[in-house]
Amino acid sequence: STIKVEKPYKVVLVKSALDMLEAVKQEFWDSYALVMVAAVADYRPETTAEQKIKKNNSETLTINLVKNPDILKEISTIKKSGQLVVGFCAESENLLSSAQKKMQEKNLDFIVANDISNPEIGFESNYNAVTLIDKSGNQQEIAKTAKKDLAKILLNKIFKS
């Protein structure tokens, strides 16, 4: 599928979390802000097969996983004065406390907290309702709205700070 993106945005294609980390580091260096909406896998296969893994007589296959780097956490260590880093938090319980913990651990300027327990919003829906939290702990609830409109609302609130 093709993603149509209007300027001033730039699309950088990556295949893995490690590729994404390097691309984000490179692009963030001279950027004003990083709004990290990608849901990067927490783990990756320890090794990858060069060719198809063929069936054998075993009923199971064991794949060892290793932890991927935490891109937001790593970016926050190279953040310069004046740069903003925005993260997202998707939780089914303890939403606000989890979001605040994540914001502190990753040195974020803002975090967008998503309650994924409501099937009418969030994943697999064109609508969402979120809470935007800033570094000072101020919270702004944004009621259910179309995701394309929500993106504009969030960008306006974040960049007017």
C-alpha positions as a printed NumPy array, in Angstrom:
array([[  0.   ,   0.   ,   0.   ],
       [  1.064,   3.556,  -0.624],
       [  1.066,   6.255,   2.015],
       [  0.4  ,   9.731,   0.669],
       [  2.194,  12.303,   2.779],
       [  2.127,  16.049,   2.227],
       [  5.111,  18.277,   2.93 ],
       [  6.693,  19.292,   5.338],
       [  6.655,  15.638,   6.369],
       [  9.303,  13.14 ,   5.375],
       [  8.778,   9.389,   5.217],
       [ 11.703,   7.169,   6.181],
       [ 11.079,   3.48 ,   5.548],
       [ 12.531,   0.97 ,   8.009],
       [ 12.311,  -2.792,   8.442],
       [ 13.097,  -3.279,  12.114],
       [ 13.112,  -1.559,  15.48 ],
       [ 16.9  ,  -1.265,  15.223],
       [ 16.555,   0.44 ,  11.826],
       [ 13.903,   2.73 ,  13.283],
       [ 16.121,   3.728,  16.201],
       [ 18.939,   4.734,  13.854],
       [ 16.571,   6.588,  11.511],
       [ 14.918,   8.459,  14.38 ],
       [ 18.304,   9.447,  15.821],
       [ 19.418,  10.757,  12.445],
       [ 16.207,  12.695,  11.761],
       [ 15.763,  14.025,  15.306],
       [ 19.184,  15.654,  15.407],
       [ 18.026,  18.776,  13.556],
       [ 14.282,  18.556,  14.275],
       [ 12.159,  20.639,  16.599],
       [ 10.033,  17.737,  17.818],
       [  9.48 ,  13.999,  17.737],
       [  5.898,  12.777,  17.994],
       [  6.358,   9.032,  18.388],
       [  3.12 ,   7.334,  17.39 ],
       [  4.664,   4.084,  16.16 ],
       [  3.878,   0.988,  18.204],
       [  7.287,  -0.641,  17.995],
       [  7.488,  -4.275,  19.078],
       [  9.013,  -4.77 ,  22.509],
       [ 10.862,  -7.907,  21.349],
       [ 12.421,  -9.323,  18.18 ],
       [ 13.685, -12.788,  17.194],
       [ 17.19 , -13.443,  18.48 ],
       [ 18.143, -14.885,  15.107],
       [ 16.456, -14.828,  11.72 ],
       [ 16.43 , -17.614,   9.175],
       [ 17.969, -16.915,   5.795],
       [ 15.542, -19.355,   4.186],
       [ 12.164, -20.919,   4.916],
       [ 12.002, -22.948,   8.114],
       [ 10.775, -26.346,   7.003],
       [  8.389, -28.531,   8.971],
       [  9.837, -31.434,  10.877],
       [  8.39 , -34.127,  13.132],
       [  8.172, -31.812,  16.126],
       [  4.81 , -30.297,  17.06 ],
       [  6.444, -27.138,  18.38 ],
       [  8.99 , -24.576,  17.285],
       [ 10.854, -22.437,  19.778],
       [ 11.766, -18.895,  18.851],
       [ 13.967, -16.98 ,  21.265],
       [ 13.161, -13.305,  21.589],
       [ 15.393, -10.449,  22.71 ],
       [ 14.33 ,  -7.02 ,  23.877],
       [ 14.242,  -4.214,  21.315],
       [ 15.721,  -0.857,  22.252],
       [ 13.333,   1.648,  23.812],
       [ 13.426,   4.304,  21.102],
       [ 11.766,   7.049,  23.147],
       [ 14.04 ,   6.442,  26.116],
       [ 17.146,   6.512,  23.935],
       [ 16.044,   9.667,  22.131],
       [ 15.429,  11.44 ,  25.433],
       [ 19.117,  10.954,  26.292],
       [ 20.209,  12.93 ,  23.21 ],
       [ 17.457,  15.561,  23.351],
       [ 18.81 ,  19.106,  23.14 ],
       [ 17.382,  22.156,  24.87 ],
       [ 14.327,  23.352,  22.953],
       [ 13.496,  19.98 ,  21.4  ],
       [ 10.187,  18.309,  22.253],
       [  9.549,  14.59 ,  22.607],
       [  5.948,  13.348,  22.648],
       [  4.968,   9.76 ,  23.404],
       [  1.779,   7.736,  23.482],
       [  0.524,   5.333,  26.122],
       [ -2.135,   2.69 ,  25.432],
       [ -3.479,   1.007,  28.565],
       [ -6.574,  -0.905,  29.629],
       [ -6.183,  -0.038,  33.331],
       [ -4.352,   2.501,  35.51 ],
       [ -4.179,   4.762,  32.469],
       [ -3.115,   8.068,  33.991],
       [ -0.642,   6.657,  36.517],
       [  0.933,   4.471,  33.809],
       [  1.151,   7.442,  31.452],
       [  2.77 ,   9.668,  34.077],
       [  5.261,   6.929,  34.974],
       [  6.166,   6.434,  31.311],
       [  6.528,  10.184,  30.803],
       [  8.906,  10.464,  33.746],
       [ 10.96 ,   7.342,  32.888],
       [ 11.408,   8.457,  29.295],
       [ 11.84 ,  12.181,  29.983],
       [  8.947,  13.139,  27.699],
       [  7.556,  16.633,  27.309],
       [  4.036,  15.343,  26.609],
       [  2.284,  12.018,  26.632],
       [ -1.029,  11.126,  25.01 ],
       [ -2.868,   8.574,  27.146],
       [ -5.231,   6.187,  25.336],
       [ -7.76 ,   4.065,  27.231],
       [ -7.917,   0.918,  25.109],
       [-10.604,  -0.78 ,  27.223],
       [-13.405,   1.002,  25.337],
       [-14.151,  -0.865,  22.063],
       [-15.827,   2.216,  20.537],
       [-12.565,   4.19 ,  20.412],
       [ -8.888,   3.587,  19.788],
       [ -7.699,   0.52 ,  17.95 ],
       [ -9.808,  -0.568,  14.975],
       [-11.916,   2.587,  15.217],
       [-11.835,   5.875,  13.34 ],
       [-12.446,   7.656,  16.651],
       [-10.512,   8.156,  19.841],
       [-10.667,  10.027,  23.138],
       [ -7.413,  10.755,  24.946],
       [ -5.837,  12.641,  27.805],
       [ -2.887,  14.888,  26.976],
       [ -0.464,  15.263,  29.88 ],
       [  2.386,  17.77 ,  29.924],
       [  5.678,  17.637,  31.807],
       [  4.204,  19.686,  34.678],
       [  1.435,  17.115,  35.153],
       [ -1.332,  19.238,  33.64 ],
       [ -4.008,  17.064,  32.062],
       [ -6.344,  17.936,  29.203],
       [ -9.072,  15.477,  28.318],
       [-10.015,  15.424,  24.66 ],
       [-13.468,  13.947,  24.073],
       [-14.284,  11.334,  21.43 ],
       [-13.506,  12.72 ,  18.003],
       [-12.387,  11.499,  14.585],
       [ -8.713,  10.527,  14.627],
       [ -7.81 ,  12.906,  11.788],
       [ -9.31 ,  15.789,  13.784],
       [ -7.728,  14.537,  16.991],
       [ -4.298,  14.675,  15.356],
       [ -4.822,  18.351,  14.509],
       [ -6.068,  19.137,  18.024],
       [ -3.067,  17.419,  19.612],
       [ -0.55 ,  19.14 ,  17.353],
       [ -2.12 ,  22.533,  18.077],
       [ -2.043,  21.953,  21.839],
       [  1.517,  20.586,  21.842],
       [  3.062,  23.234,  19.621],
       [  1.314,  26.146,  21.344],
       [  3.063,  25.22 ,  24.587]])
